[in-house]
Backbone as JSON Lines, residues from 0, in Angstrom:
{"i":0,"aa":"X","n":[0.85,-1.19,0.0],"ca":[0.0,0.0,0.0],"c":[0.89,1.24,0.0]}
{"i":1,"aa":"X","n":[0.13,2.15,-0.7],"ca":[1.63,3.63,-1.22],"c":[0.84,4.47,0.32]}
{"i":2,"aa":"X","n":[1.9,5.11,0.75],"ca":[1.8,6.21,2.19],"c":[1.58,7.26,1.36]}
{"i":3,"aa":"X","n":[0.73,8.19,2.08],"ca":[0.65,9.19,1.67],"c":[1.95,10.09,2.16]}
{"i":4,"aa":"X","n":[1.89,11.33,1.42],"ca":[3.18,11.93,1.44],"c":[3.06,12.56,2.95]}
{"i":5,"aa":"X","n":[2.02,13.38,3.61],"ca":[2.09,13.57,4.68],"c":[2.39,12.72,5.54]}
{"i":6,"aa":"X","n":[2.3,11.6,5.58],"ca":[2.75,10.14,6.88],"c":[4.23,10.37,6.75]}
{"i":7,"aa":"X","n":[4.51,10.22,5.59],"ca":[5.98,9.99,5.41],"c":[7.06,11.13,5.52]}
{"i":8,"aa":"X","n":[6.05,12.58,5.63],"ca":[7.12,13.6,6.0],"c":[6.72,13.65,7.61]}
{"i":9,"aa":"X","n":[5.9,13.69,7.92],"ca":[5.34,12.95,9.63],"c":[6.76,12.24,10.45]}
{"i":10,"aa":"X","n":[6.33,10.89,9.29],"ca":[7.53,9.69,10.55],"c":[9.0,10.09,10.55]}
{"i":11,"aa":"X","n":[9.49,10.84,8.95],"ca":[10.79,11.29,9.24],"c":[10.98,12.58,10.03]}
{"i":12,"aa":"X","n":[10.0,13.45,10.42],"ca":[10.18,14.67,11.25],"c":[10.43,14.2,12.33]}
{"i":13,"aa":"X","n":[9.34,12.93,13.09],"ca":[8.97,12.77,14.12],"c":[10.38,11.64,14.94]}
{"i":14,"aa":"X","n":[10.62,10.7,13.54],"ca":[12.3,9.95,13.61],"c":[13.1,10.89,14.12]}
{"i":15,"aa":"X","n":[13.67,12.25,13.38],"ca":[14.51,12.8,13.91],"c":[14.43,13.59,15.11]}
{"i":16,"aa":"X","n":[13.2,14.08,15.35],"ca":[12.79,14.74,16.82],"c":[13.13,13.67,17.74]}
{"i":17,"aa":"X","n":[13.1,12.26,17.24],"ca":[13.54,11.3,18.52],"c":[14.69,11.18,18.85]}
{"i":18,"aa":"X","n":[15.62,10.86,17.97],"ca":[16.74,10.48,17.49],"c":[18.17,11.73,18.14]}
{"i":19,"aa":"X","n":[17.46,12.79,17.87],"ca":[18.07,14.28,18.17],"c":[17.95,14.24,19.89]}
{"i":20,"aa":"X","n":[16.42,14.22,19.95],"ca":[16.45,14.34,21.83],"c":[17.26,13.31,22.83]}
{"i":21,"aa":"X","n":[16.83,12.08,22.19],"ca":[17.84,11.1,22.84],"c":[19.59,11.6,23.03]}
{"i":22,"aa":"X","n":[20.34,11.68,21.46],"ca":[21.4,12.29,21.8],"c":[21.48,13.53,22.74]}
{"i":23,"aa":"X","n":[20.78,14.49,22.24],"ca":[20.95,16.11,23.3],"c":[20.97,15.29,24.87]}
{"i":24,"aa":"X","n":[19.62,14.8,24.93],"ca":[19.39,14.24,26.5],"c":[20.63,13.68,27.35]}
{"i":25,"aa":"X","n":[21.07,13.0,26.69],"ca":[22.47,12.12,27.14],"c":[23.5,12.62,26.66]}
{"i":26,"aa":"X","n":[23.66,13.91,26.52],"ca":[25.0,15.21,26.37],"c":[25.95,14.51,25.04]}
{"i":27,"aa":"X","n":[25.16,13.7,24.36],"ca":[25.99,13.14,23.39],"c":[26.16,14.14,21.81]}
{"i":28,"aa":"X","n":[26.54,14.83,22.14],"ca":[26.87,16.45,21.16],"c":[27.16,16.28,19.92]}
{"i":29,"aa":"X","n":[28.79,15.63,19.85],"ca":[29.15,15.02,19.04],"c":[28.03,14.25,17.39]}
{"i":30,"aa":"X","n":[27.46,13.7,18.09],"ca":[26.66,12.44,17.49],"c":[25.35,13.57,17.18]}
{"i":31,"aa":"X","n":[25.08,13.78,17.84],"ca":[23.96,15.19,17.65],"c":[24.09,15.49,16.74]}
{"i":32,"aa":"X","n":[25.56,16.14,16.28],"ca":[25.9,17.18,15.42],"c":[25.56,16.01,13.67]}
{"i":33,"aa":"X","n":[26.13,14.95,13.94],"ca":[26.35,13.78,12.74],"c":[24.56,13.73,12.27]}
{"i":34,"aa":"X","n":[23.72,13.64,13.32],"ca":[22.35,13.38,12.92],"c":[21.93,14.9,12.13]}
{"i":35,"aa":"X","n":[22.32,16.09,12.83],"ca":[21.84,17.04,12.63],"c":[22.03,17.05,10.93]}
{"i":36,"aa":"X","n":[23.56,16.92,10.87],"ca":[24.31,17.62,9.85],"c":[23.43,16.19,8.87]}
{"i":37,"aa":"X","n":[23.63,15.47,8.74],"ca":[22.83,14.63,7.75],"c":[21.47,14.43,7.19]}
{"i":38,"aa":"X","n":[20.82,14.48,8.77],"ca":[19.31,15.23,8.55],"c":[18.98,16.58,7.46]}
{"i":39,"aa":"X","n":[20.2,17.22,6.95],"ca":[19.63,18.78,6.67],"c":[20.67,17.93,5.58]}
{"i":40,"aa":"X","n":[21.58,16.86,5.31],"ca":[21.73,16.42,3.99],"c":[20.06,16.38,3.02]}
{"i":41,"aa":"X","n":[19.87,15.58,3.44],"ca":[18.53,14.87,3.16],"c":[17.29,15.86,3.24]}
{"i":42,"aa":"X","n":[17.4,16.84,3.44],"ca":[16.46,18.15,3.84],"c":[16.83,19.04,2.95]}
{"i":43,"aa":"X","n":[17.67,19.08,2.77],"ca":[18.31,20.31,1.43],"c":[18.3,19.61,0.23]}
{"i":44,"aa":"X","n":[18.33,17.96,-0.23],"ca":[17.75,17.77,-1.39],"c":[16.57,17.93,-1.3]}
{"i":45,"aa":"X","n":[15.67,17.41,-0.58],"ca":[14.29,17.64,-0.65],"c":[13.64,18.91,-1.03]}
{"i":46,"aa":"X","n":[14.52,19.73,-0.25],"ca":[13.57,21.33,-0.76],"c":[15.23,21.79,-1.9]}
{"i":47,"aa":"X","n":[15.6,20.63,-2.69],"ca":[16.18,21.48,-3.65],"c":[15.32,21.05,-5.03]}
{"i":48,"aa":"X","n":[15.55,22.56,-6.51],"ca":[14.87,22.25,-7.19],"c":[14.44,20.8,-7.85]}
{"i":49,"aa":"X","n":[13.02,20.89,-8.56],"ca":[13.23,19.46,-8.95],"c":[13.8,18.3,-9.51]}
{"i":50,"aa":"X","n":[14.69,18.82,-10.47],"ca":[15.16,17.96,-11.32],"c":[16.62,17.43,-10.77]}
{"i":51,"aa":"X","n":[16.94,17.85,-9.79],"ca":[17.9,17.94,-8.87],"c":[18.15,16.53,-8.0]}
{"i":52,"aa":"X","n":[19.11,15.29,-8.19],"ca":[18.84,14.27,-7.95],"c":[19.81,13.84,-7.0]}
{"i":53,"aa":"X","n":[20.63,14.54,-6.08],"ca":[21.51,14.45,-5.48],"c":[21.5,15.28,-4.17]}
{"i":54,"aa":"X","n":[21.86,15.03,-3.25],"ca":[22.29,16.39,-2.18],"c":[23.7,16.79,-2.68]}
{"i":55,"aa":"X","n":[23.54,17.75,-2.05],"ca":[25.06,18.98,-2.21],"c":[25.0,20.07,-1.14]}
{"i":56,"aa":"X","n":[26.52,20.07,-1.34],"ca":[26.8,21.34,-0.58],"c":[25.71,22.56,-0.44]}
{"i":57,"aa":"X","n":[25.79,22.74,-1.75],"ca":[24.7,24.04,-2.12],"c":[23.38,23.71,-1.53]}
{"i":58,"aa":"X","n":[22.93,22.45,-1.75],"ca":[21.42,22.23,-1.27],"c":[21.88,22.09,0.01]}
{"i":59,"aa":"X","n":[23.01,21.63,1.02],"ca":[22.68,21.82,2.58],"c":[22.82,23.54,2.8]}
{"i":60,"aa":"X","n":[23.63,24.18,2.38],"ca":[23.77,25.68,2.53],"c":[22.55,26.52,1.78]}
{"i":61,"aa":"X","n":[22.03,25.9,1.21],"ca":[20.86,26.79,0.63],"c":[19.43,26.51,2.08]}
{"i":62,"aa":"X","n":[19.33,25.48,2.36],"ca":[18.27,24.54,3.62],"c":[18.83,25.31,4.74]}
{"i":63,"aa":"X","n":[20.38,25.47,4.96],"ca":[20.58,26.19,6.52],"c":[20.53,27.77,6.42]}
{"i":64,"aa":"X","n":[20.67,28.41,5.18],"ca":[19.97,29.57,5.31],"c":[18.56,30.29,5.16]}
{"i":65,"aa":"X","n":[17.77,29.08,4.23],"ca":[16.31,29.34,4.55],"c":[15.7,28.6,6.02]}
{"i":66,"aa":"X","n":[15.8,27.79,6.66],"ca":[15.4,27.44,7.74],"c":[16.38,27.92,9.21]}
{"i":67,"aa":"X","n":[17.84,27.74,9.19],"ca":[18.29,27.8,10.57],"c":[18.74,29.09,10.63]}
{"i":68,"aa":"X","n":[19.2,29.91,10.05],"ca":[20.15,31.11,9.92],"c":[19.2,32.38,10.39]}
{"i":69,"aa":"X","n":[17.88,31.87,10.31],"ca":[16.91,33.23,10.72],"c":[16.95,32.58,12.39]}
{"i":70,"aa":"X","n":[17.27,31.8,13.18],"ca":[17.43,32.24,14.54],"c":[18.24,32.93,14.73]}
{"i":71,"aa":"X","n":[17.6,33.61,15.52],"ca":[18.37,34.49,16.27],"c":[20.14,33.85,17.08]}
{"i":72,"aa":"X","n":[20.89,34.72,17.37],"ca":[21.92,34.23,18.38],"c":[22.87,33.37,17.33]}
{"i":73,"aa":"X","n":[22.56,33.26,16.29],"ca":[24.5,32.56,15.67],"c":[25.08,32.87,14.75]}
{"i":74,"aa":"X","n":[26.37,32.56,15.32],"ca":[26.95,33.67,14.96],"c":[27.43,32.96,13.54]}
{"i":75,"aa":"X","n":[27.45,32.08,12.94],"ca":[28.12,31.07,11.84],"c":[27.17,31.11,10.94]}
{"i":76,"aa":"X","n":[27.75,31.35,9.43],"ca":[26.92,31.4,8.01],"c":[27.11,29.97,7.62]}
{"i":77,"aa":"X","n":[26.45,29.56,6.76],"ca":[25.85,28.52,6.16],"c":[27.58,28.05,5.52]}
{"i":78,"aa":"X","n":[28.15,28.57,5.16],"ca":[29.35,28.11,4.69],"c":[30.35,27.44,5.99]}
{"i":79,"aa":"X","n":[30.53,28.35,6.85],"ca":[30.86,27.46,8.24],"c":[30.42,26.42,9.18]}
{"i":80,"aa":"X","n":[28.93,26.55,8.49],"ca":[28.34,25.51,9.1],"c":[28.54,24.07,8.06]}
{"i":81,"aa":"X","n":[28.52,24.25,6.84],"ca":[28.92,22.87,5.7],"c":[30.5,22.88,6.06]}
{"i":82,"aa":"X","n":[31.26,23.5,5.98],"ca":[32.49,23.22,6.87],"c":[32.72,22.1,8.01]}
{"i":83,"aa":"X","n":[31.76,22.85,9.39],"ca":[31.61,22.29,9.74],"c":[31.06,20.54,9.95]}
{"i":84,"aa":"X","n":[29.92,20.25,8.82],"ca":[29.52,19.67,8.75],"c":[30.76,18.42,8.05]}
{"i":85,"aa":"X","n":[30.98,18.75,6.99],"ca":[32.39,18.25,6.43],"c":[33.27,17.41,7.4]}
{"i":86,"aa":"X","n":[33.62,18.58,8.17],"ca":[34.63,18.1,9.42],"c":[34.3,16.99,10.57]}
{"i":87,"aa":"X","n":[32.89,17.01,10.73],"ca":[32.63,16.33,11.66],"c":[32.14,14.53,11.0]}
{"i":88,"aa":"X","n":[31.9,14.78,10.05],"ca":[31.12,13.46,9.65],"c":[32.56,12.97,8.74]}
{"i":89,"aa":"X","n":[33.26,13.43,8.43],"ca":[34.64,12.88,7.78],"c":[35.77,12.53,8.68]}
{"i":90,"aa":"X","n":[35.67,13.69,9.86],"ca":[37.07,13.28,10.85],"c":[36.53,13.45,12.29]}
{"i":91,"aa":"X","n":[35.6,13.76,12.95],"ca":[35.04,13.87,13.98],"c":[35.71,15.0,14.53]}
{"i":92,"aa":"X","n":[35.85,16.21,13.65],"ca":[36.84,16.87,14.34],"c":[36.28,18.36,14.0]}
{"i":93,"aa":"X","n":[36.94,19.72,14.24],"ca":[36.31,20.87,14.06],"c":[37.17,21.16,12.55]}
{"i":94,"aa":"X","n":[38.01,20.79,12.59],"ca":[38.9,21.3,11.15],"c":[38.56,20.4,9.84]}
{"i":95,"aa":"X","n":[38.01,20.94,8.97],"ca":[37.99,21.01,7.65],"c":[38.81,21.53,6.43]}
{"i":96,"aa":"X","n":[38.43,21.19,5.33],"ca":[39.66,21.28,4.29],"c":[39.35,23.01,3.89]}
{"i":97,"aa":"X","n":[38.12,23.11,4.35],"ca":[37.81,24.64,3.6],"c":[38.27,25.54,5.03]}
{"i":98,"aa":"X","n":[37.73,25.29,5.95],"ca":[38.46,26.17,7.01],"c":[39.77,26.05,7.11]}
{"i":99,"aa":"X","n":[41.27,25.13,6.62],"ca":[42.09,25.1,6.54],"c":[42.58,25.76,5.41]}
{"i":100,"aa":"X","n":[41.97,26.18,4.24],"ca":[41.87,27.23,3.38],"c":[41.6,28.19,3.71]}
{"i":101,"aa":"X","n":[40.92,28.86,5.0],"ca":[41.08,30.28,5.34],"c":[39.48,30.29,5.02]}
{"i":102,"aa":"X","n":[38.63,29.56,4.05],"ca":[37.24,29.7,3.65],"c":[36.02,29.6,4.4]}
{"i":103,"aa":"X","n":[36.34,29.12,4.9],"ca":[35.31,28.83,6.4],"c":[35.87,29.07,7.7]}
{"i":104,"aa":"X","n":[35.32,29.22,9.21],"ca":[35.72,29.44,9.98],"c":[35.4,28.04,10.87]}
{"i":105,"aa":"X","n":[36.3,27.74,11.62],"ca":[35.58,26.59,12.4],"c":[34.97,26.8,13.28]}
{"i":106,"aa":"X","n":[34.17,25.92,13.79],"ca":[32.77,25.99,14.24],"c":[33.38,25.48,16.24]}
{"i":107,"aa":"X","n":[33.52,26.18,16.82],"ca":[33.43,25.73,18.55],"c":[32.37,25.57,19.37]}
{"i":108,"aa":"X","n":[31.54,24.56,19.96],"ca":[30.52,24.62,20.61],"c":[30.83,24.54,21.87]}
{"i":109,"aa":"X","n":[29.81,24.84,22.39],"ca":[29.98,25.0,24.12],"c":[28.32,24.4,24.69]}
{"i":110,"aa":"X","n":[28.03,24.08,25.72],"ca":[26.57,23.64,26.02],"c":[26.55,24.56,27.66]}
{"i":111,"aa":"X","n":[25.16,24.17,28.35],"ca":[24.83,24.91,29.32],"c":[24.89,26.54,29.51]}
{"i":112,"aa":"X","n":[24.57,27.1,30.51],"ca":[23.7,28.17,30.74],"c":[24.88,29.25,30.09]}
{"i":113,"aa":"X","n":[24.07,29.81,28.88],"ca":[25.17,30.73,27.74],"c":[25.64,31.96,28.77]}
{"i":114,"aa":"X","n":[24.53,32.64,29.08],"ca":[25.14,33.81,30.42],"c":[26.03,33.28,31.55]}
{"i":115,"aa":"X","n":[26.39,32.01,31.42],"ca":[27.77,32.19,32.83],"c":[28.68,32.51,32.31]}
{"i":116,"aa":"X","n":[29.18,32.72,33.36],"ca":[31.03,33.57,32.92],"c":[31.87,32.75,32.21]}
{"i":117,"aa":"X","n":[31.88,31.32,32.42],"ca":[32.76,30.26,31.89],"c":[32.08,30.4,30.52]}
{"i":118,"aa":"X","n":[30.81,30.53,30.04],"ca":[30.56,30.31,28.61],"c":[30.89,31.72,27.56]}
{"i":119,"aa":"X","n":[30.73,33.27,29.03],"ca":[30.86,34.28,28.13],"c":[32.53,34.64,27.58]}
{"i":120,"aa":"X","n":[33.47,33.89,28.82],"ca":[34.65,33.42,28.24],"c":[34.95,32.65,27.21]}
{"i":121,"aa":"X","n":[34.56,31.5,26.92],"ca":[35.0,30.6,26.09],"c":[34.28,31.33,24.65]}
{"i":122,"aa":"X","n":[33.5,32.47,24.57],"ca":[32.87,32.8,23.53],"c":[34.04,34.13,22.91]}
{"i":123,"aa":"X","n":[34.21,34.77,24.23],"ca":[35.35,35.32,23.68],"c":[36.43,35.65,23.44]}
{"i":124,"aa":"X","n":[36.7,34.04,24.0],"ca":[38.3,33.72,23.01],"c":[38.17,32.95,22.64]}
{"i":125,"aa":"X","n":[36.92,32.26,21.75],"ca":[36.69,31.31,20.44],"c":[37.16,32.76,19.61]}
{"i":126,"aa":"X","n":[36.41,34.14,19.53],"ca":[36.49,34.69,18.43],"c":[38.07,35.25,18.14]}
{"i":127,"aa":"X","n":[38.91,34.99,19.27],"ca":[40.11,35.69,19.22],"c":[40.98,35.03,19.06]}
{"i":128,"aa":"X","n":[40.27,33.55,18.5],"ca":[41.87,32.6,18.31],"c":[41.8,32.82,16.83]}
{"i":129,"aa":"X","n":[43.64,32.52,16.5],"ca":[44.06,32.64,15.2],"c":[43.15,34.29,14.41]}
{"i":130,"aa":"X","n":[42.96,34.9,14.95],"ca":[42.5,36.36,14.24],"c":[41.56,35.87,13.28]}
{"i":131,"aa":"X","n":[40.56,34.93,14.47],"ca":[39.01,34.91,14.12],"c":[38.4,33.88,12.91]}
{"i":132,"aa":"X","n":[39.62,33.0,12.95],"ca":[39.54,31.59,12.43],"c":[38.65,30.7,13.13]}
{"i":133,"aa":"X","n":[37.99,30.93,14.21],"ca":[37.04,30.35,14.9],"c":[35.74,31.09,15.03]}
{"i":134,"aa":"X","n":[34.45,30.84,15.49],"ca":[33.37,31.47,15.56],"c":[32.7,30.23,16.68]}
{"i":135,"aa":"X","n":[32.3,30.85,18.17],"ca":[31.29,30.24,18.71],"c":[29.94,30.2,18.48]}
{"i":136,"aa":"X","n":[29.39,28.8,19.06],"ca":[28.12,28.64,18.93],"c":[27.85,27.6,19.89]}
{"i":137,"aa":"X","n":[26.62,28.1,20.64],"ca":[25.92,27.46,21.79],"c":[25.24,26.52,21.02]}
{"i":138,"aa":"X","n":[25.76,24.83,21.69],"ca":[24.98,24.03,21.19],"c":[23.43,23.87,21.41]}
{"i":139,"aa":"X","n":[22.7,24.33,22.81],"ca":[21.57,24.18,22.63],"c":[20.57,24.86,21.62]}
{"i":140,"aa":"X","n":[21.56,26.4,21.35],"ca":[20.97,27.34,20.28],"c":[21.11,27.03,19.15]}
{"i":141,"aa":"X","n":[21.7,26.33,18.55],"ca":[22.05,25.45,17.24],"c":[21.28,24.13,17.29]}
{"i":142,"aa":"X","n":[20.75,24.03,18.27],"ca":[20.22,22.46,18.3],"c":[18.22,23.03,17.93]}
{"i":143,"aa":"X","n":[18.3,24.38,19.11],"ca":[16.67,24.97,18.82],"c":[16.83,25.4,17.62]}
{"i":144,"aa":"X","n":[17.7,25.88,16.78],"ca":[17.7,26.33,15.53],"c":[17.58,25.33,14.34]}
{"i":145,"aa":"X","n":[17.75,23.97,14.59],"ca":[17.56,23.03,14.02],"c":[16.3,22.89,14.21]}
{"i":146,"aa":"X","n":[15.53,22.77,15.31],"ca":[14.34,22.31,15.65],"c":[12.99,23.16,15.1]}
{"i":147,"aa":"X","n":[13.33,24.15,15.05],"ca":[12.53,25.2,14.28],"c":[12.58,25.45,13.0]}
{"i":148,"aa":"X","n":[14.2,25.3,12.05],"ca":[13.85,24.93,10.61],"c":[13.0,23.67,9.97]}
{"i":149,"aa":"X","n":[13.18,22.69,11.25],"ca":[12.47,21.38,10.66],"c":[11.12,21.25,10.89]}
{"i":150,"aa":"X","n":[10.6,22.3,11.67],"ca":[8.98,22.27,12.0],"c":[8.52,23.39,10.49]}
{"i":151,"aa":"X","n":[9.47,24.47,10.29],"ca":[9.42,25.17,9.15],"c":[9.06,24.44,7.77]}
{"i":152,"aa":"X","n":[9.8,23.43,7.59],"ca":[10.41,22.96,7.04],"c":[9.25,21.9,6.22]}
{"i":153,"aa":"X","n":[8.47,21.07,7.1],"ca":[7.75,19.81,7.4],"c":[6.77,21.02,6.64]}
{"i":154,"aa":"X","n":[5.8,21.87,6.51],"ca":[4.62,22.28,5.85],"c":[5.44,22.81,4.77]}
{"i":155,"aa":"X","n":[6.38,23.22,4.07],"ca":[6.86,23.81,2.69],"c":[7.27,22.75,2.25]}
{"i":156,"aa":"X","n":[7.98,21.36,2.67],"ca":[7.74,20.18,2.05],"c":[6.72,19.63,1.72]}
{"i":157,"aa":"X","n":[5.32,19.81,2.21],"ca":[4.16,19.01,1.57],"c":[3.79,19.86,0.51]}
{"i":158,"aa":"X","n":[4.13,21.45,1.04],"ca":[3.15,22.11,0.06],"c":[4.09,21.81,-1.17]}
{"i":159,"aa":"X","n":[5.49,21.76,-1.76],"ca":[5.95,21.53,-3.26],"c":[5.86,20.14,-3.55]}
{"i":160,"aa":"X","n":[5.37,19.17,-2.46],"ca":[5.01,17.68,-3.22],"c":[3.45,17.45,-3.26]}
{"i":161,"aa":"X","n":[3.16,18.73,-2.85],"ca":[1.09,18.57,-3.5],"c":[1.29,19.56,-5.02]}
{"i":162,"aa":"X","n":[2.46,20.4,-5.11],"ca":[2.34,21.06,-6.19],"c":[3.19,20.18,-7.47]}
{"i":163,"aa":"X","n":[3.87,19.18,-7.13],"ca":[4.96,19.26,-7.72],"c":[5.23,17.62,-7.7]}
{"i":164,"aa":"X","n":[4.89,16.78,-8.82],"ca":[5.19,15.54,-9.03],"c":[6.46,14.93,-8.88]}
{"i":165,"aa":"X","n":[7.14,16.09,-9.42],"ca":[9.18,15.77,-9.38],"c":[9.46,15.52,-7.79]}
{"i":166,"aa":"X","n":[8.67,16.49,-7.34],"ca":[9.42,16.64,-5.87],"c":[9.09,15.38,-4.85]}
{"i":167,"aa":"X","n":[7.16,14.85,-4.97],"ca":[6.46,14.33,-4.29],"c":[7.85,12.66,-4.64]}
{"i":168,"aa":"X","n":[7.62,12.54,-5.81],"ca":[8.7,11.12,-6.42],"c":[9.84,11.28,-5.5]}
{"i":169,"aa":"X","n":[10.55,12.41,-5.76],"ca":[11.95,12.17,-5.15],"c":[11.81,12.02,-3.38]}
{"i":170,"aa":"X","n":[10.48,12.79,-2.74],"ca":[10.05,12.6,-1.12],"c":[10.77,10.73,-1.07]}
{"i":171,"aa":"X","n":[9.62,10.3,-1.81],"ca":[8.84,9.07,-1.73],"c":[10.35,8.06,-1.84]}
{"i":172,"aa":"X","n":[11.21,8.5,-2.7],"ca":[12.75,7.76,-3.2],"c":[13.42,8.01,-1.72]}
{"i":173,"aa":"X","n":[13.66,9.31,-1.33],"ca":[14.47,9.69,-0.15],"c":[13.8,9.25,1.38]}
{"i":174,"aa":"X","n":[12.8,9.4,1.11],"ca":[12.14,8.72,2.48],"c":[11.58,7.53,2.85]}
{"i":175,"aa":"X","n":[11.58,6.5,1.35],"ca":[11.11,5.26,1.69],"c":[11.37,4.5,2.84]}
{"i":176,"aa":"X","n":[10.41,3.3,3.26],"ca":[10.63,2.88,4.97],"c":[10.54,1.58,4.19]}
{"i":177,"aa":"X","n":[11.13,0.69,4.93],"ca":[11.69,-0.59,4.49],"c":[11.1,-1.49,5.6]}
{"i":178,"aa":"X","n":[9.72,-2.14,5.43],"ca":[9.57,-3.27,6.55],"c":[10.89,-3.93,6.69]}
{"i":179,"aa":"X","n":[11.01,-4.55,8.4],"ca":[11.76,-5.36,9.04],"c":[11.11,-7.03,9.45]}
């Protein structure tokens, strides 16, 4: 039996709302970041044009500036953040090949209460290492900033696969569920 397209943008919203809290819950950051950053793989083909059969760079940096980049509080553009992303799912690490080019900045996170002194420190001398080769960012504010492009996110995906046959196909390819 074929799912309708709403179920299926449903169970993958509702997958990663699980998947995300579990890691955050159990301070597992790291791994957070791997779901995040892949989740918005798979999110930036989806809302990329139709004929478009691949994710890319461009489609995750095009997805983190229409959905995450309008929160408020961060300080990192869509290019530091695919940097980032790069870095973490290739070496588990903050350095990338483009921030080692000077092209991106690397990405430093920090967690817990952003107004203590230990975090308003570590924020400002993330920006003062190497003459600003770094840029902080509060993981819980990067994590709500995730959480709010993907609620964004979930109604402008149905509405171009009720308009849009190319798009609804490629949902249906990228999100298929595989009985066990």
């Amino acid at each position: 039996m074929r799912q309708n397209i709403e179920d299926l943008i449903n169970c993958f919203i509702i997958n990663t709302l699980k998947a995300t809290h579990l890691l955050y819950s159990n301070s597992l950051y790291g791994h957070l970041m791997v779901v995040i950053y892949s989740s918005i793989d798979s999110m930036g083909l989806l809302d990329a044009p139709a004929n478009q059969t691949s994710a890319s760079g461009q489609s995750f940096k095009d997805w983190v500036n229409k959905y995450m980049l309008t929160y408020p509080g961060l300080e990192f553009n869509e290019v530091d953040f695919w940097a980032a992303r790069c870095s973490v799912l290739h070496t588990f690490t903050a350095q990338s090949d483009l921030s080692s080019a000077g092209k991106a900045r690397q990405i430093q996170y920090c967690s817990g209460p952003k107004d203590s002194p230990m975090a308003l420190a570590f924020f400002t001398a993330t920006r003062q290492i190497d003459s600003g080769a770094h840029v902080p960012a509060h993981i819980e504010d990067t994590y709500l900033a995730f959480l709010d492009g993907l609620e964004k996110f979930a109604s402008d995906l149905l509405e171009n696969c009720k308009r849009s046959q190319s798009h609804e196909s490629r949902l249906r390819n990228v999100l298929q569920q595989f009985a066990l």
